[in-house]
Amino acid sequence: MESVGNRKPGTPALHVEDLRVSYRKIAALKSITFEVHKSEIVSLLGANGAGKTTMLNAISGAIPVESGEIRHDGASIKGVPPHRIVQKGIVHVPEGRRIFADLSVAENLRVAAYLYESKRKTLFKERLEFVLSLFPRLKERYAQAGGTLSGGEQQMLAIGRALITGGDILLLDEPSMGLAPMLVQEIFDTIVKISQTGKTILLVEQNATMAMEISNYCYVLETGLISFEGEPEVLRQDNDIASAYLG
Amino acid sequence: MGTYSQQFLQQTVNLVQLGSIYGLLAVGFSMVYGIARLVNFAYGPIFMVSTYLLFFFGTLMSAMTETAWIVLVFALIGASALTALLAIIIEKIAYKPLRGAPKVSVVVSSVGVGMALEYLVLSFIGPNPHRMPTFVGNSRYTVGGVNFSLATIIIVAVAVAAMVVLNLYIKKSRTGIALRAVAEDGLAASFMGISANWMISVAFILSAIMATIGASLYGVAYPTFNPYFGEQINWWSFTAAVLGGIGSVKGAILGGYLLAAVNVYSPMLLPTSSWRDVVAFGVLIFVLMIKPAGLIGKKRIEKV
Ligand SMILES: Nc1ncnc2c1ncn2[C@@H]1O[C@H](COP(=O)(O)OP(=O)(O)O)[C@@H](O)[C@H]1O
Ligand SMILES: [Mg+2]
């Protein structure tokens, strides 16, 4: 197997190898290989329909994998169902946020502590305090139904929920989608803050310019294949790629 | 005996009793739909089986003690546990493999399971009616010319307590919030570490417990039963649940009392009591024409 991106030694936190995923015989991911190391922000860029969401769904176990391998700290996690992936510390913040609209903000956050709530009450309190300090607006909306939040607030809630599960690898699917430019900046700033606490982040974005600014490493996905990988500076200088895929 | 208004009051007492039972049954029916998006027409026959289980445990306990409430409590625990087990087995065998299949196939499967349960009870126990052991003494009280039996008071108290406890459990407990999360978005819930499969089982367990409590109260009010009466229960539970808004606990309770009102008052206004079901059906259609999702049901966007 060819080695990819020798940017850090050691076992990657997340390692996808020659992955193939199909929807009814039509391949959405053809042969994907990439890695994410601990504490990195790695972005997966690409146009609409490139296969970014499919990639994250495959990692989190939401859809089955046809062939290839997905490893977490060296151990295969292929075929592990989503509710067990969370126990391994990998948490998926899905496209469109998918917060629980009928649950209050408080309940949305509490349900994220489902796995440990009864055994470790103080841990929940600590994480909750951290999330509310990161997103003070959630505190103001605490008793409101999730469905009444604005798009930006829902994104905060979705990220907050992920942090409360305690996962140390975050899979973020287009967190800036549909947000006003000011809010986009705020969300990206928060991602950096979260990364500084030691979390590993795999960021899927169509907003390549912004994503590249905060990433350690980038992959460009084009109709199910990785067409480029490298550090953001290199990607930015490559005019061909920039104009072809990043708009 | 009594003026028209006294008769009306008396019927209202009956309404509260009947409505409490219907409400409880509809909650059990609605619950499974709310979490699993599944119209479980095996519910009535499951209720019927739980009635037989109550009968067996009740008879067994009666041989050991004379204290009625001890008999009732132990019969309830035993019958609830076995009914829940039955419900989970049905879910795993007849419904789970059909997840993702067209909804109609699950409905057909549930009707088939119901018929199988009826057939099993018929062939092992026979068609003859049985009589529930007496769980509640037959003291009576009269207030302002209106008769209350101890049975009525206990039926209403137990049913209301069960509905309140269930509602609190769903609103406040860790599992309750997880249930509501799965009801809204199973995949998003699984990203929080919640197993949708387990939550569906929990819904079936809670539904079975409601059915069993309902069966015990029904048995206090109407002690004779046979293998066929599950069909009637299906119809009432379904109608009450849909009236209120299927999937909603509060809706089911409301639907239960409304259905009881139709059942109790329509014979006072109409020539024969056989009109009851027609009136109930008319009310159902009327409500659904005005509010297609039921009285307090929410219109949901079906998720893929
Ligand atoms: N559930 C699905 N069934 C069939 N095809 C799908 C499904 N989800 C995505 N696809 C197809 O797979 C490809 C990749 O989609 P997706 O992963 O959502 O891309 P992206 O997230 O990069 O926009 C697209 O061609 C899309 O039409
Ligand atoms: Mg996508």
Coordinates of C-alpha atoms and ligand atoms in Angstrom, one line a residue:
Chain A
M1 CA 0.0 0.0 0.0
E2 CA 1.3 3.4 -0.9
S3 CA 1.9 5.8 2.0
V4 CA -0.1 8.9 2.1
G5 CA 0.8 12.2 3.6
N6 CA 3.8 11.5 5.8
R7 CA 3.1 14.6 7.8
K8 CA 3.3 12.9 11.2
P9 CA 4.8 9.7 12.4
G10 CA 2.8 7.1 14.3
T11 CA -0.6 5.5 14.0
P12 CA -3.2 7.9 12.7
A13 CA -6.3 8.5 14.8
L14 CA -8.4 7.7 11.8
H15 CA -7.2 5.8 8.8
V16 CA -9.3 5.2 5.7
E17 CA -7.8 2.8 3.2
D18 CA -9.0 2.0 -0.3
L19 CA -12.6 2.5 0.7
R20 CA -15.4 1.8 -1.7
V21 CA -19.1 2.7 -0.9
S22 CA -21.9 2.2 -3.3
Y23 CA -25.6 3.1 -3.4
R24 CA -27.4 0.3 -5.3
K25 CA -24.4 -0.6 -7.4
I26 CA -23.5 3.0 -8.2
A27 CA -20.2 3.9 -6.5
A28 CA -20.2 7.1 -4.5
L29 CA -16.7 6.5 -3.2
K30 CA -14.4 4.5 -5.4
S31 CA -11.0 4.1 -3.8
I32 CA -10.5 6.6 -0.9
T33 CA -7.4 6.6 1.2
F34 CA -6.6 9.2 3.8
E35 CA -5.6 9.7 7.3
V36 CA -6.2 12.1 10.2
H37 CA -3.7 12.4 13.1
K38 CA -4.4 13.2 16.6
S39 CA -5.2 16.9 17.3
E40 CA -5.2 17.8 13.6
I41 CA -7.8 19.7 11.7
V42 CA -8.1 17.9 8.4
S43 CA -10.6 19.1 5.8
L44 CA -12.3 17.1 3.1
L45 CA -13.2 19.5 0.4
G46 CA -15.2 19.1 -2.8
A47 CA -18.2 20.2 -4.8
N48 CA -21.8 19.1 -4.1
G49 CA -22.2 15.4 -4.8
A50 CA -18.5 14.6 -4.5
G51 CA -19.1 12.1 -1.8
K52 CA -18.1 14.0 1.4
T53 CA -21.2 13.1 3.4
T54 CA -21.0 9.5 2.2
M55 CA -17.5 9.4 3.6
L56 CA -18.5 10.6 7.0
N57 CA -21.5 8.3 7.1
A58 CA -19.2 5.4 6.3
I59 CA -16.9 6.3 9.2
S60 CA -19.7 6.7 11.7
G61 CA -21.3 3.4 10.6
A62 CA -24.5 5.0 9.2
I63 CA -24.1 3.3 5.9
P64 CA -22.4 0.0 5.0
V65 CA -19.0 -0.2 3.3
E66 CA -18.5 -2.3 0.2
S67 CA -14.7 -2.8 0.5
G68 CA -11.6 -1.3 2.0
E69 CA -10.8 -0.5 5.6
I70 CA -11.5 2.1 8.3
R71 CA -9.2 2.1 11.3
H72 CA -9.3 4.0 14.5
D73 CA -6.0 4.1 16.4
G74 CA -5.0 1.1 14.3
A75 CA -8.0 -1.0 15.0
S76 CA -10.7 -1.7 12.4
I77 CA -14.0 0.0 13.0
K78 CA -15.6 -1.1 9.7
G79 CA -19.2 -2.3 10.2
V80 CA -19.5 -1.0 13.7
P81 CA -23.0 0.5 14.2
P82 CA -23.3 4.2 14.9
H83 CA -24.3 4.0 18.5
R84 CA -21.1 2.0 19.2
I85 CA -18.8 4.3 17.2
V86 CA -19.7 7.0 19.7
Q87 CA -18.4 4.8 22.5
K88 CA -15.0 4.7 20.6
G89 CA -14.9 8.5 20.8
I90 CA -15.9 9.3 17.3
V91 CA -18.8 11.6 17.0
H92 CA -20.6 12.7 13.9
V93 CA -22.2 16.1 13.6
P94 CA -24.4 15.4 10.6
E95 CA -25.2 17.6 7.6
G96 CA -28.2 19.8 8.2
R97 CA -27.4 19.6 12.0
R98 CA -30.3 17.2 12.8
I99 CA -30.9 18.5 16.2
F100 CA -34.0 17.2 18.0
A101 CA -36.6 19.9 17.2
D102 CA -39.2 18.9 19.8
L103 CA -36.6 18.5 22.6
S104 CA -35.5 21.6 24.5
V105 CA -32.0 22.8 24.2
A106 CA -31.4 21.4 27.7
E107 CA -32.7 18.0 26.7
N108 CA -30.7 18.0 23.4
L109 CA -27.6 18.5 25.5
R110 CA -28.7 16.0 28.1
V111 CA -29.5 13.3 25.6
A112 CA -25.9 13.5 24.4
A113 CA -24.8 12.3 27.8
Y114 CA -27.0 9.3 27.5
L115 CA -24.1 6.8 27.7
Y116 CA -22.7 8.1 31.0
E117 CA -25.3 10.4 32.6
S118 CA -26.3 8.1 35.4
K119 CA -22.8 6.9 36.4
R120 CA -20.9 10.2 36.1
K121 CA -23.0 13.2 36.9
T122 CA -20.1 15.6 37.6
L123 CA -18.5 14.8 34.2
F124 CA -21.8 15.8 32.5
K125 CA -21.8 19.0 34.5
E126 CA -18.3 19.8 33.6
R127 CA -18.8 19.2 29.9
L128 CA -22.1 21.1 30.0
E129 CA -20.4 24.1 31.6
F130 CA -17.7 24.0 28.9
V131 CA -20.3 23.9 26.1
L132 CA -22.3 26.8 27.6
S133 CA -19.2 28.9 28.0
L134 CA -18.3 28.2 24.4
F135 CA -21.8 29.0 23.2
P136 CA -23.4 31.4 25.7
R137 CA -26.3 31.8 23.3
L138 CA -27.4 28.2 24.1
K139 CA -27.7 29.3 27.7
E140 CA -30.1 32.0 26.8
R141 CA -32.2 29.5 24.8
Y142 CA -31.8 26.8 27.4
A143 CA -35.5 26.0 27.9
Q144 CA -36.6 26.6 24.3
A145 CA -37.4 23.8 21.8
G146 CA -34.5 23.0 19.5
G147 CA -36.7 23.6 16.5
T148 CA -37.2 27.3 17.4
L149 CA -33.5 28.1 17.2
S150 CA -31.9 29.9 14.3
G151 CA -29.6 28.1 11.9
G152 CA -26.5 29.3 13.6
E153 CA -27.8 28.4 17.1
Q154 CA -28.8 25.0 15.8
Q155 CA -25.2 24.5 14.6
M156 CA -23.9 25.5 18.0
L157 CA -26.3 23.0 19.6
A158 CA -25.2 20.3 17.2
I159 CA -21.5 20.9 18.0
G160 CA -22.3 21.3 21.7
R161 CA -24.1 17.9 21.7
A162 CA -21.1 16.3 20.1
L163 CA -18.8 17.7 22.7
I164 CA -21.0 16.4 25.5
T165 CA -20.8 12.9 24.2
G166 CA -17.1 13.2 25.1
G167 CA -15.9 12.1 21.7
D168 CA -12.3 13.1 20.8
I169 CA -12.7 12.8 17.1
L170 CA -15.3 15.1 15.6
L171 CA -16.7 14.6 12.1
L172 CA -18.2 17.9 11.1
D173 CA -20.3 17.9 8.0
E174 CA -20.6 21.4 6.5
P175 CA -21.0 23.3 9.7
S176 CA -21.2 26.6 7.8
M177 CA -24.0 25.5 5.5
G178 CA -26.7 28.1 5.2
L179 CA -25.2 30.5 7.7
A180 CA -24.7 34.3 7.4
P181 CA -21.0 35.2 6.8
M182 CA -20.6 36.6 10.4
L183 CA -21.8 33.4 11.9
V184 CA -19.7 31.3 9.6
Q185 CA -16.6 33.1 11.0
E186 CA -17.9 32.5 14.5
I187 CA -18.3 28.8 13.8
F188 CA -14.9 28.4 12.3
D189 CA -13.3 30.3 15.3
T190 CA -15.1 27.9 17.6
I191 CA -13.8 24.9 15.6
V192 CA -10.2 26.2 16.2
K193 CA -11.0 26.7 19.9
I194 CA -12.2 23.1 20.2
S195 CA -9.2 21.8 18.3
Q196 CA -7.0 23.6 20.8
T197 CA -8.5 21.5 23.6
G198 CA -6.8 18.5 21.9
K199 CA -9.7 17.2 19.8
T200 CA -9.1 15.8 16.4
I201 CA -11.3 17.2 13.7
L202 CA -12.3 15.9 10.3
L203 CA -14.0 18.8 8.6
V204 CA -16.2 18.5 5.5
E205 CA -16.8 21.8 3.7
Q206 CA -17.8 23.3 0.4
N207 CA -16.5 26.6 1.8
A208 CA -13.0 25.7 0.9
T209 CA -11.4 29.1 1.4
M210 CA -12.4 29.2 5.1
A211 CA -11.8 25.6 5.7
M212 CA -8.2 25.8 4.4
E213 CA -7.5 28.7 6.7
I214 CA -7.9 26.6 9.8
S215 CA -6.8 23.2 8.5
N216 CA -3.4 21.4 8.9
Y217 CA -4.0 19.2 5.9
C218 CA -6.6 19.0 3.0
Y219 CA -8.0 16.4 0.7
V220 CA -10.0 17.3 -2.3
L221 CA -12.7 14.9 -3.3
E222 CA -14.0 14.7 -6.8
T223 CA -16.8 12.3 -7.8
G224 CA -15.7 9.6 -5.4
L225 CA -11.9 9.9 -5.8
I226 CA -9.3 12.0 -4.1
S227 CA -7.9 14.4 -6.7
F228 CA -5.6 16.3 -4.5
E229 CA -4.0 16.2 -1.1
G230 CA -1.6 18.4 0.7
E231 CA -1.1 21.3 3.0
P232 CA -3.5 24.2 2.5
E233 CA -0.6 26.5 1.3
V234 CA 0.2 24.1 -1.5
L235 CA -3.4 23.7 -2.4
R236 CA -3.9 27.5 -2.5
Q237 CA -0.9 28.0 -4.8
D238 CA -2.0 25.4 -7.3
N239 CA -4.1 27.5 -9.6
D240 CA -5.5 24.6 -11.5
I241 CA -7.0 22.9 -8.5
A242 CA -8.1 26.1 -7.0
S243 CA -10.1 27.2 -10.0
A244 CA -11.4 23.7 -10.9
Y245 CA -12.7 22.5 -7.6
L246 CA -12.7 25.3 -5.1
G247 CA -14.5 28.0 -7.0
Chain B
M1 CA -84.8 6.5 40.5
G2 CA -83.3 9.7 39.4
T3 CA -84.0 12.7 37.2
Y4 CA -82.5 13.2 33.9
S5 CA -79.6 15.2 35.3
Q6 CA -78.9 12.5 37.9
Q7 CA -78.8 10.0 35.1
F8 CA -76.4 12.3 33.3
L9 CA -74.1 12.5 36.3
Q10 CA -74.2 8.8 36.7
Q11 CA -73.2 8.3 33.1
T12 CA -70.4 10.8 33.6
V13 CA -69.0 8.7 36.4
N14 CA -69.1 5.8 33.9
L15 CA -67.4 8.0 31.3
V16 CA -64.5 8.8 33.7
Q17 CA -64.1 5.1 34.5
L18 CA -64.3 3.9 30.8
G19 CA -62.2 6.9 29.6
S20 CA -59.4 6.1 32.0
I21 CA -59.2 2.5 30.7
Y22 CA -59.4 3.6 27.1
G23 CA -56.9 6.3 27.7
L24 CA -54.5 3.9 29.2
L25 CA -54.9 1.4 26.4
A26 CA -54.6 4.1 23.7
V27 CA -51.3 5.3 25.3
G28 CA -49.9 1.8 25.0
F29 CA -51.0 1.6 21.4
S30 CA -49.8 5.0 20.5
M31 CA -46.4 4.7 22.2
V32 CA -45.2 2.0 19.8
Y33 CA -46.3 4.1 16.9
G34 CA -44.5 7.1 18.3
I35 CA -41.2 5.4 18.6
A36 CA -41.2 2.7 16.0
R37 CA -43.6 4.3 13.4
L38 CA -45.5 1.1 13.5
V39 CA -49.3 0.5 13.7
N40 CA -49.4 -2.6 15.9
F41 CA -52.6 -4.4 15.3
A42 CA -51.4 -7.3 17.5
Y43 CA -52.0 -4.9 20.4
G44 CA -55.5 -6.1 21.1
P45 CA -54.6 -9.8 21.1
I46 CA -51.6 -9.0 23.3
F47 CA -54.0 -7.3 25.7
M48 CA -56.1 -10.5 25.5
V49 CA -53.1 -12.7 26.3
S50 CA -52.2 -10.4 29.2
T51 CA -55.8 -10.9 30.5
Y52 CA -55.3 -14.6 30.5
L53 CA -51.9 -14.2 32.2
L54 CA -53.6 -12.0 34.9
F55 CA -56.2 -14.6 35.3
F56 CA -53.6 -17.4 35.8
F57 CA -51.4 -15.4 38.1
G58 CA -54.4 -14.0 40.0
T59 CA -55.9 -17.5 40.5
L60 CA -52.5 -18.8 41.6
M61 CA -52.0 -15.9 44.1
S62 CA -55.6 -16.2 45.4
A63 CA -54.8 -19.7 46.5
M64 CA -51.9 -18.4 48.6
T65 CA -53.4 -15.2 50.2
E66 CA -56.7 -13.7 50.8
T67 CA -55.5 -10.1 50.7
A68 CA -56.9 -8.8 47.4
W69 CA -54.3 -6.0 46.8
I70 CA -51.4 -8.5 47.2
V71 CA -53.0 -10.8 44.7
L72 CA -53.4 -7.8 42.3
V73 CA -49.9 -6.5 42.7
F74 CA -48.2 -9.9 42.1
A75 CA -50.6 -10.8 39.3
L76 CA -49.7 -7.5 37.7
I77 CA -45.9 -8.0 38.0
G78 CA -46.0 -11.5 36.7
A79 CA -48.4 -10.7 33.8
S80 CA -46.6 -7.5 32.9
A81 CA -43.2 -9.3 32.7
L82 CA -44.5 -12.1 30.5
T83 CA -46.6 -9.7 28.3
A84 CA -43.5 -7.6 27.8
L85 CA -41.5 -10.6 26.9
L86 CA -44.2 -11.6 24.4
A87 CA -44.2 -8.1 22.9
I88 CA -40.4 -8.1 22.4
I89 CA -40.4 -11.5 20.8
I90 CA -43.2 -10.4 18.4
E91 CA -41.2 -7.3 17.6
K92 CA -38.0 -9.2 16.9
I93 CA -39.6 -12.0 14.8
A94 CA -42.5 -10.2 13.0
Y95 CA -41.6 -6.5 12.8
K96 CA -37.8 -6.0 12.9
P97 CA -37.1 -7.9 9.7
L98 CA -39.6 -5.7 7.9
R99 CA -38.0 -2.4 8.8
G100 CA -37.5 -0.5 5.6
A101 CA -40.2 -2.5 3.9
P102 CA -43.4 -0.7 2.9
K103 CA -45.6 0.2 5.9
V104 CA -48.4 -2.0 4.6
S105 CA -46.4 -5.2 5.1
V106 CA -45.8 -4.4 8.7
V107 CA -49.5 -3.8 9.2
V108 CA -50.3 -7.1 7.5
S109 CA -47.7 -8.8 9.7
S110 CA -49.2 -7.3 12.9
V111 CA -52.7 -8.5 11.9
G112 CA -51.3 -11.9 11.3
V113 CA -49.6 -12.0 14.6
G114 CA -52.8 -11.0 16.3
M115 CA -54.7 -13.8 14.6
A116 CA -52.0 -16.3 15.6
L117 CA -52.2 -15.2 19.2
E118 CA -56.0 -15.6 19.1
Y119 CA -55.7 -19.0 17.6
L120 CA -53.1 -20.1 20.1
V121 CA -55.3 -19.2 23.0
L122 CA -58.3 -20.8 21.4
S123 CA -56.5 -24.0 20.8
F124 CA -54.8 -24.3 24.2
I125 CA -57.5 -22.8 26.4
G126 CA -60.7 -23.0 24.3
P127 CA -63.4 -20.5 23.4
N128 CA -65.3 -20.6 26.7
P129 CA -65.5 -17.4 28.7
H130 CA -63.5 -17.1 32.0
R131 CA -64.0 -14.9 35.0
M132 CA -61.3 -12.8 36.5
P133 CA -60.7 -13.3 40.2
T134 CA -62.0 -10.5 42.3
F135 CA -59.2 -8.0 42.9
V136 CA -61.4 -5.3 44.5
G137 CA -64.2 -5.6 47.0
N138 CA -67.7 -4.5 46.0
S139 CA -68.3 -1.6 48.4
R140 CA -70.5 1.2 47.1
Y141 CA -70.9 4.8 48.0
T142 CA -73.7 7.2 47.1
V143 CA -73.0 10.9 46.8
G144 CA -75.9 13.2 45.8
G145 CA -77.8 10.4 44.3
V146 CA -74.9 9.2 42.2
N147 CA -73.4 5.8 42.8
F148 CA -69.7 5.1 43.0
S149 CA -68.3 1.7 43.5
L150 CA -64.9 1.1 45.1
A151 CA -64.0 -0.5 41.8
T152 CA -64.6 2.7 39.9
I153 CA -62.5 4.7 42.3
I154 CA -59.6 2.3 42.1
I155 CA -59.9 2.0 38.3
V156 CA -59.7 5.7 37.8
A157 CA -57.0 6.2 40.4
V158 CA -54.7 3.4 39.1
A159 CA -55.2 4.4 35.4
V160 CA -54.5 8.1 36.1
A161 CA -51.5 7.2 38.2
A162 CA -50.2 5.0 35.5
M163 CA -50.6 7.7 32.8
V164 CA -49.0 10.3 35.0
V165 CA -46.0 8.1 35.9
L166 CA -45.5 7.2 32.3
N167 CA -45.7 10.8 31.2
L168 CA -43.2 11.8 33.8
Y169 CA -40.9 9.0 32.8
I170 CA -41.0 10.0 29.2
K171 CA -40.6 13.7 30.0
K172 CA -37.9 13.5 32.7
S173 CA -35.9 10.3 32.7
R174 CA -32.8 9.5 30.8
T175 CA -34.5 6.7 28.9
G176 CA -37.6 8.8 28.3
I177 CA -35.6 11.6 26.6
A178 CA -33.7 9.0 24.6
L179 CA -37.1 7.6 23.5
R180 CA -38.2 11.0 22.3
A181 CA -34.9 11.5 20.5
V182 CA -35.3 8.2 18.6
A183 CA -38.9 9.1 17.8
E184 CA -37.7 12.3 16.1
D185 CA -34.6 11.1 14.4
G186 CA -33.2 7.6 15.0
L187 CA -29.9 8.2 13.1
A188 CA -29.1 11.5 15.0
A189 CA -30.0 9.7 18.2
S190 CA -27.6 6.9 17.3
F191 CA -24.8 9.5 16.9
M192 CA -25.5 10.3 20.6
G193 CA -24.8 6.6 21.5
I194 CA -28.4 5.6 21.7
S195 CA -29.4 2.2 20.2
A196 CA -32.6 2.7 18.3
N197 CA -33.2 -1.1 18.5
W198 CA -33.1 -1.0 22.2
M199 CA -35.4 2.0 22.4
I200 CA -37.9 0.2 20.2
S201 CA -37.8 -2.7 22.6
V202 CA -38.3 -0.3 25.5
A203 CA -41.4 1.2 23.7
F204 CA -42.8 -2.3 23.3
I205 CA -42.1 -3.1 27.0
L206 CA -43.9 0.1 28.1
S207 CA -46.7 -0.6 25.8
A208 CA -47.1 -4.1 27.2
I209 CA -47.1 -2.8 30.8
M210 CA -49.8 -0.3 29.9
A211 CA -51.8 -3.1 28.2
T212 CA -51.5 -5.3 31.3
I213 CA -52.5 -2.5 33.8
G214 CA -55.4 -1.8 31.4
A215 CA -56.3 -5.4 31.3
S216 CA -56.4 -5.7 35.1
L217 CA -58.6 -2.6 35.3
Y218 CA -60.8 -3.8 32.5
G219 CA -61.1 -7.1 34.4
V220 CA -62.2 -5.3 37.5
A221 CA -65.0 -3.5 35.6
Y222 CA -66.0 -6.3 33.3
P223 CA -64.8 -9.6 34.7
T224 CA -65.8 -12.0 32.0
F225 CA -63.5 -12.5 29.0
N226 CA -62.8 -14.8 26.1
P227 CA -60.2 -15.1 23.4
Y228 CA -62.0 -12.9 20.9
F229 CA -62.3 -9.7 22.8
G230 CA -58.8 -8.5 21.8
E231 CA -60.4 -7.4 18.5
Q232 CA -62.7 -4.9 20.3
I233 CA -59.7 -3.6 22.3
N234 CA -57.8 -3.1 19.1
W235 CA -60.6 -1.0 17.7
W236 CA -61.0 1.2 20.8
S237 CA -57.3 1.7 21.3
F238 CA -56.7 2.5 17.6
T239 CA -59.7 4.9 17.4
A240 CA -58.7 6.7 20.6
A241 CA -55.1 7.0 19.6
V242 CA -55.9 8.3 16.1
L243 CA -58.5 10.7 17.5
G244 CA -56.0 12.3 19.9
G245 CA -53.1 12.2 17.4
I246 CA -51.3 8.9 17.1
G247 CA -47.8 9.0 18.7
S248 CA -48.7 11.5 21.3
V249 CA -49.3 10.4 24.9
K250 CA -51.5 13.3 25.8
G251 CA -53.4 12.9 22.6
A252 CA -54.1 9.2 23.4
I253 CA -55.4 10.1 26.8
L254 CA -57.7 12.8 25.4
G255 CA -58.8 10.4 22.7
G256 CA -59.6 7.8 25.3
Y257 CA -61.9 10.1 27.2
L258 CA -63.5 11.4 24.1
L259 CA -64.3 7.9 22.8
A260 CA -65.7 7.0 26.3
A261 CA -67.9 10.1 26.1
V262 CA -69.3 8.9 22.7
N263 CA -69.8 5.4 24.1
V264 CA -71.5 6.5 27.3
Y265 CA -73.7 9.4 26.0
S266 CA -74.8 8.2 22.6
P267 CA -77.1 5.5 24.0
M268 CA -78.8 8.3 26.0
L269 CA -79.6 10.2 22.8
L270 CA -80.0 7.4 20.3
P271 CA -82.5 4.7 20.0
T272 CA -80.3 1.6 20.3
S273 CA -76.8 1.1 21.8
S274 CA -75.7 -0.6 18.6
W275 CA -75.3 2.9 17.2
R276 CA -72.3 3.6 19.5
D277 CA -69.6 2.3 17.1
V278 CA -71.2 4.2 14.2
V279 CA -71.1 7.4 16.2
A280 CA -67.6 6.7 17.3
F281 CA -66.5 6.2 13.8
G282 CA -68.4 9.3 12.7
V283 CA -66.6 11.4 15.3
L284 CA -63.3 9.9 14.2
I285 CA -63.9 10.8 10.5
F286 CA -65.1 14.3 11.5
V287 CA -62.1 15.0 13.6
L288 CA -59.7 13.7 11.0
M289 CA -61.4 15.9 8.3
I290 CA -60.7 19.0 10.4
K291 CA -57.4 17.9 11.9
P292 CA -55.8 15.2 9.8
A293 CA -53.1 14.5 12.4
G294 CA -55.7 14.1 15.3
L295 CA -56.7 16.5 18.0
I296 CA -53.2 17.3 19.3
G297 CA -51.0 15.3 16.9
K298 CA -48.3 17.0 15.0
K299 CA -47.9 16.7 11.3
R300 CA -44.5 15.1 10.7
I301 CA -42.3 15.0 7.7
E302 CA -41.6 11.3 7.1
K303 CA -37.9 10.7 7.3
V304 CA -36.1 8.4 4.8
Ligands
LIG1 N1 -29.0 7.7 0.0 C1 -28.5 7.8 -1.3 N2 -29.0 7.0 -2.2 C2 -28.5 7.0 -3.5 N3 -27.5 7.8 -3.9 C3 -27.0 8.7 -2.9 C4 -27.5 8.7 -1.6 N4 -26.8 9.6 -0.9 C5 -25.9 10.2 -1.8 N5 -26.0 9.6 -3.0 C6 -25.2 9.9 -4.2 O1 -23.8 9.8 -3.8 C7 -23.0 10.8 -4.3 C8 -22.3 11.5 -3.2 O2 -23.2 12.2 -2.4 P1 -22.8 12.9 -1.0 O3 -21.9 12.0 -0.2 O4 -24.0 13.3 -0.3 O5 -22.0 14.1 -1.6 P2 -21.6 15.5 -0.8 O6 -21.8 15.3 0.6 O7 -20.1 15.6 -1.2 O8 -22.4 16.5 -1.4 C9 -24.0 11.7 -5.1 O9 -23.9 11.4 -6.4 C10 -25.3 11.4 -4.5 O10 -26.3 11.6 -5.5
MG2 MG -23.0 16.5 1.8

